[in-house]
PDB file of C-alpha atoms in Angstrom:
ATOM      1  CA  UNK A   1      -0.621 -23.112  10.691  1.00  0.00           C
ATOM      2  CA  UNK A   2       0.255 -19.842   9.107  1.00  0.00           C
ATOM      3  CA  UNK A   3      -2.362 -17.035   8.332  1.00  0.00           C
ATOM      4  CA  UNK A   4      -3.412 -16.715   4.770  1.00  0.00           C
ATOM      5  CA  UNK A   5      -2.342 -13.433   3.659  1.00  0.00           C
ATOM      6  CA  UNK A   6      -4.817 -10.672   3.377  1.00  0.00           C
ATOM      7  CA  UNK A   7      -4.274  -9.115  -0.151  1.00  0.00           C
ATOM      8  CA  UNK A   8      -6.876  -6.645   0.162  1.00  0.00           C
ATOM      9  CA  UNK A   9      -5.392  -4.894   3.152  1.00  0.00           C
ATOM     10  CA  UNK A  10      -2.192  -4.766   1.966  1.00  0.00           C
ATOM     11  CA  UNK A  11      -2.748  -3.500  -1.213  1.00  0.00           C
ATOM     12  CA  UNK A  12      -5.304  -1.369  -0.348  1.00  0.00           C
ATOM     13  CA  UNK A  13      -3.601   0.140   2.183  1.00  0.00           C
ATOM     14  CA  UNK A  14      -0.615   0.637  -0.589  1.00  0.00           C
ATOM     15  CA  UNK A  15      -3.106   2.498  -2.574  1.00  0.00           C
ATOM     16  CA  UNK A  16      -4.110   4.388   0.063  1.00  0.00           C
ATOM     17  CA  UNK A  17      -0.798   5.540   1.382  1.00  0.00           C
ATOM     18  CA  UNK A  18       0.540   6.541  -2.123  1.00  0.00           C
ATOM     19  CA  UNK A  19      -2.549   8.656  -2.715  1.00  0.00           C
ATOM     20  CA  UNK A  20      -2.273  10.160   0.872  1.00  0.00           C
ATOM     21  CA  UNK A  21       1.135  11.058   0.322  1.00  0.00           C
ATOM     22  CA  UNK A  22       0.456  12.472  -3.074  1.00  0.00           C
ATOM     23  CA  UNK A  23      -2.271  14.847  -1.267  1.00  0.00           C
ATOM     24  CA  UNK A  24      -0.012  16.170   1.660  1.00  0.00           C
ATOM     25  CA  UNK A  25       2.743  16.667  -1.199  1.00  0.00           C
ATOM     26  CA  UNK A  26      -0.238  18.695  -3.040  1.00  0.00           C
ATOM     27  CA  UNK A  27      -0.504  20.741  -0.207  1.00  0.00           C
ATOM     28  CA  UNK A  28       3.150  22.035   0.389  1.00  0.00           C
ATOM     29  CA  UNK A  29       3.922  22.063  -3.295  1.00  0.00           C
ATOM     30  CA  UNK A  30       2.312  21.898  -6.912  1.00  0.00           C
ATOM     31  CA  UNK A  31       4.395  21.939 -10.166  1.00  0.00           C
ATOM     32  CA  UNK A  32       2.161  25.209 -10.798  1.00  0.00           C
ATOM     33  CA  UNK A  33      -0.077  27.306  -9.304  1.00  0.00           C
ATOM     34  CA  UNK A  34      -3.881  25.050  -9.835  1.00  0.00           C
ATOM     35  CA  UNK A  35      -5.163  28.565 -10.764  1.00  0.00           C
ATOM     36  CA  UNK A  36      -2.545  29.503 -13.042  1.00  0.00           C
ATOM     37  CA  UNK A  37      -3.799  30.110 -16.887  1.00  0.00           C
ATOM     38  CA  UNK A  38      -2.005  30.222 -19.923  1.00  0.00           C
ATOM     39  CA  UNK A  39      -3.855  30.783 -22.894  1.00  0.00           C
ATOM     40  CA  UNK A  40      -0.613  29.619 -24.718  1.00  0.00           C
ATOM     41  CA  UNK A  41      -0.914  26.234 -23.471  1.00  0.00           C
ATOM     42  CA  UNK A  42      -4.746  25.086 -23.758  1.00  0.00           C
ATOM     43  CA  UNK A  43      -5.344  21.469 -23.926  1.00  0.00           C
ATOM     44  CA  UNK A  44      -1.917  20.308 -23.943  1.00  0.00           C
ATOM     45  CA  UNK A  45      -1.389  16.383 -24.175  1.00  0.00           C
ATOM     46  CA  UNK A  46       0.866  14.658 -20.935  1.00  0.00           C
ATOM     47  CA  UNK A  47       4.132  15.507 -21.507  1.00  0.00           C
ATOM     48  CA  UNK A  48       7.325  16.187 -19.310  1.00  0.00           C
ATOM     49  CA  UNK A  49       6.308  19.632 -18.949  1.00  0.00           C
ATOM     50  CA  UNK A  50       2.423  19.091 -17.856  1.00  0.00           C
ATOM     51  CA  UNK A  51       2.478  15.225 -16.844  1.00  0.00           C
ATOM     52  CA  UNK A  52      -1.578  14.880 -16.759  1.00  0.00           C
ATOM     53  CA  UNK A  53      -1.547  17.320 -19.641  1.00  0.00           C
ATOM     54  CA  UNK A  54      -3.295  21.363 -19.572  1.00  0.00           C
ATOM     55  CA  UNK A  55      -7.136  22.282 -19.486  1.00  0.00           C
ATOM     56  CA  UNK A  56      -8.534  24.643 -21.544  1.00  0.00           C
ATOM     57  CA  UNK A  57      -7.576  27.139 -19.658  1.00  0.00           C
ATOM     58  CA  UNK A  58      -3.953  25.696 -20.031  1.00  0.00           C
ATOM     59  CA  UNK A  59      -3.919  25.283 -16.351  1.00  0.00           C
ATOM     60  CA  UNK A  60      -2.012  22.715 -14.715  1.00  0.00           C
ATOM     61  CA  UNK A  61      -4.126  19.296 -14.741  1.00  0.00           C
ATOM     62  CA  UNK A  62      -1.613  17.366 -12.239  1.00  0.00           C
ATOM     63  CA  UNK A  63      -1.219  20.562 -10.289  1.00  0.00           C
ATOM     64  CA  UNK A  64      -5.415  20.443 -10.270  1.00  0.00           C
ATOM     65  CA  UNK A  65      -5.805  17.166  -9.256  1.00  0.00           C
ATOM     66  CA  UNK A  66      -3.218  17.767  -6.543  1.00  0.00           C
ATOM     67  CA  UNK A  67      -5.394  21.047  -5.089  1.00  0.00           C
ATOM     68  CA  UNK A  68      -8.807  18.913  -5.735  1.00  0.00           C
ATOM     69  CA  UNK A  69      -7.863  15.649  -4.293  1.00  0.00           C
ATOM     70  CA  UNK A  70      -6.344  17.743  -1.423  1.00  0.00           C
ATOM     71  CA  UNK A  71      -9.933  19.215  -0.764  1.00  0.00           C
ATOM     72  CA  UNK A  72     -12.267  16.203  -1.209  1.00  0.00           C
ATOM     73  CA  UNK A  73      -9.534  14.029   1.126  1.00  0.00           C
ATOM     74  CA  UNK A  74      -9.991  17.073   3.719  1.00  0.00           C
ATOM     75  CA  UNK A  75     -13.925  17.313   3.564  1.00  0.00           C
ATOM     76  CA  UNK A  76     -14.077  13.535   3.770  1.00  0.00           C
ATOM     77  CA  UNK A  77     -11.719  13.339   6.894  1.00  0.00           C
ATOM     78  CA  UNK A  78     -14.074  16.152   8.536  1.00  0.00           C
ATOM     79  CA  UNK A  79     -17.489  14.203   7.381  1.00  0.00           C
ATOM     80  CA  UNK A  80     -16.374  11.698   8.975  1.00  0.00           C
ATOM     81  CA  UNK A  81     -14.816  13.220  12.179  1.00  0.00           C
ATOM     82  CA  UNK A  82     -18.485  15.077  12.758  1.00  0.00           C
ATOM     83  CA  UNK A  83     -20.175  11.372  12.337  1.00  0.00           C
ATOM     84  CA  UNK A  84     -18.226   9.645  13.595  1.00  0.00           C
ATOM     85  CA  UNK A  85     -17.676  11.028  17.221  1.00  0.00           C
ATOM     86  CA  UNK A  86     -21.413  12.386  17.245  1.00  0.00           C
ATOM     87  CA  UNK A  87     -22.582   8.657  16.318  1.00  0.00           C
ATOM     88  CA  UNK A  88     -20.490   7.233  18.905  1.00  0.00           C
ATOM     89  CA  UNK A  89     -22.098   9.607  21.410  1.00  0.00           C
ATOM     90  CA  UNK A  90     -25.664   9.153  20.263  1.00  0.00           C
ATOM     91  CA  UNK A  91     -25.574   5.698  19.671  1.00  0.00           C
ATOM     92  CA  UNK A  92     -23.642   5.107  22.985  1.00  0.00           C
ATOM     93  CA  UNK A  93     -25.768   6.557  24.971  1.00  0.00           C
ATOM     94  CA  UNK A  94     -29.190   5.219  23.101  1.00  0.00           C
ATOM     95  CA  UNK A  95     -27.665   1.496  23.424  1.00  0.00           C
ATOM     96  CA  UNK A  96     -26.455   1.484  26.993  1.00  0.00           C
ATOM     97  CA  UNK A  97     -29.368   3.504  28.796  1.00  0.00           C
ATOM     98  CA  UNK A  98     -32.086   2.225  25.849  1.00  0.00           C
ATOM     99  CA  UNK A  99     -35.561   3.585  26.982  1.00  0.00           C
ATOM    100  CA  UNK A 100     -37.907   6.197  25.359  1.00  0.00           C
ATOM    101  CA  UNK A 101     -34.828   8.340  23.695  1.00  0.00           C
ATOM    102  CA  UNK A 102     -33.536   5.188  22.572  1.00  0.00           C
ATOM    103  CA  UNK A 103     -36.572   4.768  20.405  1.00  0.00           C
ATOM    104  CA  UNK A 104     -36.834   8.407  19.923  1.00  0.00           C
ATOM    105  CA  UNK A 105     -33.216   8.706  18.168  1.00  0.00           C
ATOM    106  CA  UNK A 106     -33.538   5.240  16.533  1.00  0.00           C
ATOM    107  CA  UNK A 107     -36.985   6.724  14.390  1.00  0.00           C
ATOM    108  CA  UNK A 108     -35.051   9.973  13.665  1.00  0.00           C
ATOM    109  CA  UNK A 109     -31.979   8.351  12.584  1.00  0.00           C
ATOM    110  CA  UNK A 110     -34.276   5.421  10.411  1.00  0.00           C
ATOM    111  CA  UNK A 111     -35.897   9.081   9.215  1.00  0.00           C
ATOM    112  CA  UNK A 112     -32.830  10.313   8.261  1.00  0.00           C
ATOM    113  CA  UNK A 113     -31.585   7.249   6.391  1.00  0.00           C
ATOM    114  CA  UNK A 114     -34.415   6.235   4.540  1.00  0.00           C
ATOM    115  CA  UNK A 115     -33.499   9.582   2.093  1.00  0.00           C
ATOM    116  CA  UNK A 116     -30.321   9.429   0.067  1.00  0.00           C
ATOM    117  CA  UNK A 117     -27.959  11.482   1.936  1.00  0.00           C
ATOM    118  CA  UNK A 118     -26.514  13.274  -1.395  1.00  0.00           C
ATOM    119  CA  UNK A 119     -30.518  14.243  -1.786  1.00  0.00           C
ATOM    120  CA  UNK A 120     -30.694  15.555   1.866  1.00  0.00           C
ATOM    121  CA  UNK A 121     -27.105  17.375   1.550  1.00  0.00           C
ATOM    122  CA  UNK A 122     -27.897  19.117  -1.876  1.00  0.00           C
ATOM    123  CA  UNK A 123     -30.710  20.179   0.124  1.00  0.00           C
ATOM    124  CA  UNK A 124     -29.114  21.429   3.085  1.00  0.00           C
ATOM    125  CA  UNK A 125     -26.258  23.068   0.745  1.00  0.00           C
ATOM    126  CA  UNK A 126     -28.973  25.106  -1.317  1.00  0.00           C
ATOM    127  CA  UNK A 127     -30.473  26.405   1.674  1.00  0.00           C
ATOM    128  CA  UNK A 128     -27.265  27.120   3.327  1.00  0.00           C
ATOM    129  CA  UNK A 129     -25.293  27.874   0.434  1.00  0.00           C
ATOM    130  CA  UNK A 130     -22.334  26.540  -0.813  1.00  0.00           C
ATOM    131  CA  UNK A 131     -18.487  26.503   0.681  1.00  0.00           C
ATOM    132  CA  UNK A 132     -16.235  24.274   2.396  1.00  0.00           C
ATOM    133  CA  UNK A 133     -17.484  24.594   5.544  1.00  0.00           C
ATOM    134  CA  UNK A 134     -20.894  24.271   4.776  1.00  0.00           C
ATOM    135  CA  UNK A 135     -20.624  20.898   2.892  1.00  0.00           C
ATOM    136  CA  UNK A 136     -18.290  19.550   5.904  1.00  0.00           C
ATOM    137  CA  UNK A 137     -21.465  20.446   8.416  1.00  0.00           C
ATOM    138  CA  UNK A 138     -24.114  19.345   5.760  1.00  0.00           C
ATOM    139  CA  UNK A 139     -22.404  15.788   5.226  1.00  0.00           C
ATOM    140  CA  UNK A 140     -20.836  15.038   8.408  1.00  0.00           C
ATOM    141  CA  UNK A 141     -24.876  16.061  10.185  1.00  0.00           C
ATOM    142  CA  UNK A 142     -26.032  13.343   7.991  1.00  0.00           C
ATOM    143  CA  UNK A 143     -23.397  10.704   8.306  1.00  0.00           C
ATOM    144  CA  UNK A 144     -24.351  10.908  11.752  1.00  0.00           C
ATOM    145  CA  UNK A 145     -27.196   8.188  12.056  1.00  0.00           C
ATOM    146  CA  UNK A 146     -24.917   5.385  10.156  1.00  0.00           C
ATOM    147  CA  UNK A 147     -22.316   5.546  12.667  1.00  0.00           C
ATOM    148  CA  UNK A 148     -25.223   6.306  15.960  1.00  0.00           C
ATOM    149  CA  UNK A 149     -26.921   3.186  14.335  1.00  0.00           C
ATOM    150  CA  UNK A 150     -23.430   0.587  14.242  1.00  0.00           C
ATOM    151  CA  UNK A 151     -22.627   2.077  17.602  1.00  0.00           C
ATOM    152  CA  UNK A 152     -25.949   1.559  19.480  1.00  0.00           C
ATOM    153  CA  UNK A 153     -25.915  -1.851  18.524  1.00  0.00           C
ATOM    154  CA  UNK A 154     -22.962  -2.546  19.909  1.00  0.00           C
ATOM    155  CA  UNK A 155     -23.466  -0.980  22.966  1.00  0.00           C
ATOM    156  CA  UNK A 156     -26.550  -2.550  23.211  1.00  0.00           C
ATOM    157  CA  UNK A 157     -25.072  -6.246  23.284  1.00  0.00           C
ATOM    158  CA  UNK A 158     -22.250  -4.962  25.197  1.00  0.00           C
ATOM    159  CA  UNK A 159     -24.385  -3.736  28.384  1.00  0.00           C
ATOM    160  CA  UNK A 160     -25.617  -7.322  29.091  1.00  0.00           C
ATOM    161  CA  UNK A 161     -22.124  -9.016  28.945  1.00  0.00           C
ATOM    162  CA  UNK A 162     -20.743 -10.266  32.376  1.00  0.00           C
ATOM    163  CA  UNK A 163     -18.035  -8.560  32.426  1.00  0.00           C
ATOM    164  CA  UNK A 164     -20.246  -5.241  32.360  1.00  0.00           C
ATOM    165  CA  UNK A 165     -22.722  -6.130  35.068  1.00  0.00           C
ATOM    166  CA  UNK A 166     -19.947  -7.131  37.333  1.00  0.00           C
ATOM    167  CA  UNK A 167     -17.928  -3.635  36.806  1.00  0.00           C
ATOM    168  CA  UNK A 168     -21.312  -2.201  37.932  1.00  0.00           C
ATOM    169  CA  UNK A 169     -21.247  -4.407  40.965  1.00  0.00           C
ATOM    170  CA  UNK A 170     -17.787  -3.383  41.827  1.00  0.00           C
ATOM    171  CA  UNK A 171     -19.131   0.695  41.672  1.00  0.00           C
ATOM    172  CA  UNK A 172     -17.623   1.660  38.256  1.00  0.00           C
ATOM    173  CA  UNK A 173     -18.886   5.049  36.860  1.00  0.00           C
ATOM    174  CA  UNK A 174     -21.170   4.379  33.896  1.00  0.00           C
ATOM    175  CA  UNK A 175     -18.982   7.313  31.641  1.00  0.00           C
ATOM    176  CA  UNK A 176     -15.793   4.649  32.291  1.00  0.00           C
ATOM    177  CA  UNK A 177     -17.937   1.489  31.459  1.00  0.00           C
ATOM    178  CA  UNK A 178     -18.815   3.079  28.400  1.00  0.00           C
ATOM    179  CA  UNK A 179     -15.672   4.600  27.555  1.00  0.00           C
ATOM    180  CA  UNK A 180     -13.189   1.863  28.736  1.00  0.00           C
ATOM    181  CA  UNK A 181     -14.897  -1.068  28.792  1.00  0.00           C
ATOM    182  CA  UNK A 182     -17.268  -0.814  25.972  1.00  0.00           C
ATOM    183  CA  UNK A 183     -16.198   1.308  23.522  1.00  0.00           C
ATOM    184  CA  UNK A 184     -12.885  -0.478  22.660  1.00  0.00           C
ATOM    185  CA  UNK A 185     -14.696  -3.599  21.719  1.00  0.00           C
ATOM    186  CA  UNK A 186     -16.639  -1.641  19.260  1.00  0.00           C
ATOM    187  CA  UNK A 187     -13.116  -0.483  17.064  1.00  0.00           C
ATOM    188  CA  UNK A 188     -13.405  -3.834  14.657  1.00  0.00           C
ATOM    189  CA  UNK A 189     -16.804  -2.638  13.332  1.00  0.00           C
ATOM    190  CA  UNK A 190     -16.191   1.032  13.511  1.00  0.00           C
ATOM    191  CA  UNK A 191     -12.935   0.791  11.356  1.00  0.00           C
ATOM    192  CA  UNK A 192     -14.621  -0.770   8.070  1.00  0.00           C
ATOM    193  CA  UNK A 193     -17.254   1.635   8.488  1.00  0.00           C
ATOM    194  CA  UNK A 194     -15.109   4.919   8.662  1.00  0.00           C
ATOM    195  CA  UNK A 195     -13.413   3.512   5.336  1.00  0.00           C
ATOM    196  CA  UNK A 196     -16.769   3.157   3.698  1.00  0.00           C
ATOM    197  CA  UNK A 197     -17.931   6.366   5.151  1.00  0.00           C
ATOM    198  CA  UNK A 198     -14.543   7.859   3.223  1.00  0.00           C
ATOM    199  CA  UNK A 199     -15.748   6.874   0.354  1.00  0.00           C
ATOM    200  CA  UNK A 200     -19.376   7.841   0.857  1.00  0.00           C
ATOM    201  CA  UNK A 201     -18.236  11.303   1.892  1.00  0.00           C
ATOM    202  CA  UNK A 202     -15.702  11.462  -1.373  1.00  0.00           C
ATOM    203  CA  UNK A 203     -17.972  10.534  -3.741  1.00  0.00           C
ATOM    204  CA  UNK A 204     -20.400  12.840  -2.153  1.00  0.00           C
ATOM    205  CA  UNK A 205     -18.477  15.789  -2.507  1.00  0.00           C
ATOM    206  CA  UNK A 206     -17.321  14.774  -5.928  1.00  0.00           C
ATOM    207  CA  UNK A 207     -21.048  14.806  -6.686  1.00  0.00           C
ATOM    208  CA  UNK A 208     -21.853  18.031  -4.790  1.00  0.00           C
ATOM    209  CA  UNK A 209     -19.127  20.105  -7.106  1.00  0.00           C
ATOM    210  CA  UNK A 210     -20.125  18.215 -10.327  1.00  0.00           C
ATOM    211  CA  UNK A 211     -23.420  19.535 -10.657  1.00  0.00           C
ATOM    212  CA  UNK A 212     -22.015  22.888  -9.498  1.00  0.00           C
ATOM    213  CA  UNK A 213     -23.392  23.662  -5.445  1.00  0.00           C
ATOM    214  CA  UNK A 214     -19.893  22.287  -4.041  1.00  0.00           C
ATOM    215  CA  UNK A 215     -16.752  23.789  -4.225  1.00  0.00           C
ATOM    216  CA  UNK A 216     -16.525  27.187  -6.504  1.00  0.00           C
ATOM    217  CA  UNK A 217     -14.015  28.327  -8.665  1.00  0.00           C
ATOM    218  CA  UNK A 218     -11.177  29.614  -9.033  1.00  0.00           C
ATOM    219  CA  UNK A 219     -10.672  26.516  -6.115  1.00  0.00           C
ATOM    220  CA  UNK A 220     -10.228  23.075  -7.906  1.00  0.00           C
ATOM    221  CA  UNK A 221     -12.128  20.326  -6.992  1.00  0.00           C
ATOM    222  CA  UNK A 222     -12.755  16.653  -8.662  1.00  0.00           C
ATOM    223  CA  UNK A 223     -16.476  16.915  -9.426  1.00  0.00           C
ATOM    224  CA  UNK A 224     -16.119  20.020 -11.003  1.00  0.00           C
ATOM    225  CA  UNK A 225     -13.404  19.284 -13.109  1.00  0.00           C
ATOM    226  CA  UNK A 226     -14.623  16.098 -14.605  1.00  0.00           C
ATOM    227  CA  UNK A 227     -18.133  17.942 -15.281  1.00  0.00           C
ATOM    228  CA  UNK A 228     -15.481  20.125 -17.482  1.00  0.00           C
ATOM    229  CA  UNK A 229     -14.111  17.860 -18.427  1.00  0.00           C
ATOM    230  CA  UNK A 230     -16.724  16.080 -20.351  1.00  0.00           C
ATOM    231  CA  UNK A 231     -16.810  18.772 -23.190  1.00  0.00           C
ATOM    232  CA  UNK A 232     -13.247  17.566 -24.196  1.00  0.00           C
ATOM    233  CA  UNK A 233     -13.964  13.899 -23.910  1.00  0.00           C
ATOM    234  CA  UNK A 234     -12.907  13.340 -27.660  1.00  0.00           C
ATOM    235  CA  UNK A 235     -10.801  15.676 -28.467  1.00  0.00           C
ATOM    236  CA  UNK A 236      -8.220  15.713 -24.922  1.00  0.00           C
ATOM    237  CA  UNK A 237      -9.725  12.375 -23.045  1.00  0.00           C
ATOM    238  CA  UNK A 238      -6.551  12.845 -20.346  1.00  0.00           C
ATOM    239  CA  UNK A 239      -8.510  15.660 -18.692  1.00  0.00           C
ATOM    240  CA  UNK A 240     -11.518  12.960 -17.958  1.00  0.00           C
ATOM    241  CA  UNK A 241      -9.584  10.291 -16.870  1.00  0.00           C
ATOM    242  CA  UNK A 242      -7.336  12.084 -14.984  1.00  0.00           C
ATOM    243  CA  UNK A 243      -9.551  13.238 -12.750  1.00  0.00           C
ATOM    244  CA  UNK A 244     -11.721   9.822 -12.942  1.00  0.00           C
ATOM    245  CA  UNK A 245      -8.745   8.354 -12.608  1.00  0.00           C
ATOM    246  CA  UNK A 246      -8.222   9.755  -9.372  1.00  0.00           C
ATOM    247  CA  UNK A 247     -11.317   9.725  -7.925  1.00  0.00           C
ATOM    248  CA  UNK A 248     -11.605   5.826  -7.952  1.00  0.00           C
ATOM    249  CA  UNK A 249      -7.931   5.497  -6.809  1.00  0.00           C
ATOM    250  CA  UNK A 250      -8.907   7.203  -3.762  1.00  0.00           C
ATOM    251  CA  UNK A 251     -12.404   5.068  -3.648  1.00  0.00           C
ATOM    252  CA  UNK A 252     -10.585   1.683  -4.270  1.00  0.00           C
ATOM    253  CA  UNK A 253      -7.791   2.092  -1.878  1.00  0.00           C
ATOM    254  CA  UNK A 254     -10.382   2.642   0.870  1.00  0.00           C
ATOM    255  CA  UNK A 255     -12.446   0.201  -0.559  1.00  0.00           C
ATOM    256  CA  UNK A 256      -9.894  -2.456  -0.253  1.00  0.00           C
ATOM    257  CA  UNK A 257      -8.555  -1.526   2.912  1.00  0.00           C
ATOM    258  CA  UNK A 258     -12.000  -1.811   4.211  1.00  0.00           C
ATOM    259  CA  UNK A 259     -12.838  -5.376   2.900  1.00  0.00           C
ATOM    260  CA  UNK A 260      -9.340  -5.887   4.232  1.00  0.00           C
ATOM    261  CA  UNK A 261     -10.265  -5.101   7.857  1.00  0.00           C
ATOM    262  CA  UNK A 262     -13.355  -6.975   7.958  1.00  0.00           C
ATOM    263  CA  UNK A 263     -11.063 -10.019   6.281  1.00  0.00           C
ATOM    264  CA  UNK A 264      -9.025  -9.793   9.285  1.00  0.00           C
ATOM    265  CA  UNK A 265     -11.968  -9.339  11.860  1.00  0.00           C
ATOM    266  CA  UNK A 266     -13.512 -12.595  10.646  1.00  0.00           C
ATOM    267  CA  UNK A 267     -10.146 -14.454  11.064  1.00  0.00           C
ATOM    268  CA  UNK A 268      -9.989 -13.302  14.108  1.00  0.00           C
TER     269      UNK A 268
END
């Protein structure tokens, strides 16, 4: 009997592709320089020349999007690098060896959860100040107990498996059971939840640089450019959608993709 298809990865894994190879085109080449002003050409409508239409600075919208995009795909990649390979450690360790750091870590990271992580990173940022780098550390530090959490569980119904206990039998090093042996059979949970952690990261950036502690000018981002944008919502409604435009683009191809995996996990 043949597979239904799964509609949701494939599409949103079109999605995603297009808009990933929109980004690394954003970062070898804009139609203008994102920074470039022209007073000349404030709040131009889409045309041939601008094709998402000018700001009103009369910089480049497309070119914008391109450089802001670029930056939000970059900080989300890197938020979820840091929590992802820091969960996996934490919560492989906590679920294999269990014991009093096991429910040490587990209250920390139930701490750590129970506040909205764009509270905590706001937070963080305004101690810390703002910048690149330090949103990538704030976020991807507090990304950390999702992933620790999905991991540990795992782990901990992977230790008591027979094919575990009798590796143990047969002398294998604990760092290979839980490398080789364990780890792998963790991939069809971890994948849908570093495509929701995308997301989380992106729209936590987005909301980091919207009310003006994330990424400073003259650097474009998404979340400050549709708080700009709002002020022209009448008069030039491109600039707003746009840049909304693009922000759930990148949020639904991930979003898809993810509901796509977990399709395919189920059927199989």
């Amino acid at each position: 009997m043949k597979k239904a298809r799964n509609s949701f990865f494939y599409i949103g894994g079109g999605i995603s592709l297009v808009m990933t190879l929109l980004i690394l085109m954003g970062y070898i080449w804009t139609p203008y320089s994102p920074t470039q002003m022209d007073a000349s050409a404030q709040m131009q409508a889409p045309s041939l020349q601008h094709l998402l239409g000018t700001d009103n600075f009369g910089r480049d919208i497309f070119s914008r999007v391109l450089q802001g995009a670029g930056t939000s795909f970059l900080i989300a990649v890197s938020v979820v690098a840091i929590g992802c390979l820091a969960g996996i450690l934490v919560g492989s360790l906590c679920g294999y060896y269990g014991g009093t750091a096991d429910v040490i870590l587990t209250r920390v990271c139930d701490s750590i959860t129970a506040f909205p992580s764009i509270l905590l990173a706001l937070v963080i940022v305004s101690v810390v100040g703002s910048g690149t780098y330090n949103i990538i550390v704030a976020l991807g530090i507090l990304f950390i107990p999702s992933f620790a959490r999905i991991v540990r569980g795992e782990f901990a119904r992977c230790r008591h498996l027979n094919y575990i206990q009798s590796a143990k039998l047969m002398g294998v090093g604990d760092a290979r059971i839980l490398f080789s042996h364990i780890l792998p059979n963790t991939f069809s949970v971890l994948l849908p939840a570093i495509t929701i952690g995308f997301n989380n990261a992106i729209l936590s950036e987005a909301s980091m640089s919207f009310l003006g502690i994330g990424i400073q000018p003259p650097h474009a981002s998404l979340g400050s450019m549709l708080n700009d944008s709002q002020t022209y919502l009448r008069s030039a409604p491109w600039y707003a959608l746009s840049v909304g435009g693009t922000i759930v683009l990148l949020i639904l191809g991930f979003s898809l993709l993810s509901e796509g995996l977990q399709q395919r996990d189920r059927r199989n």
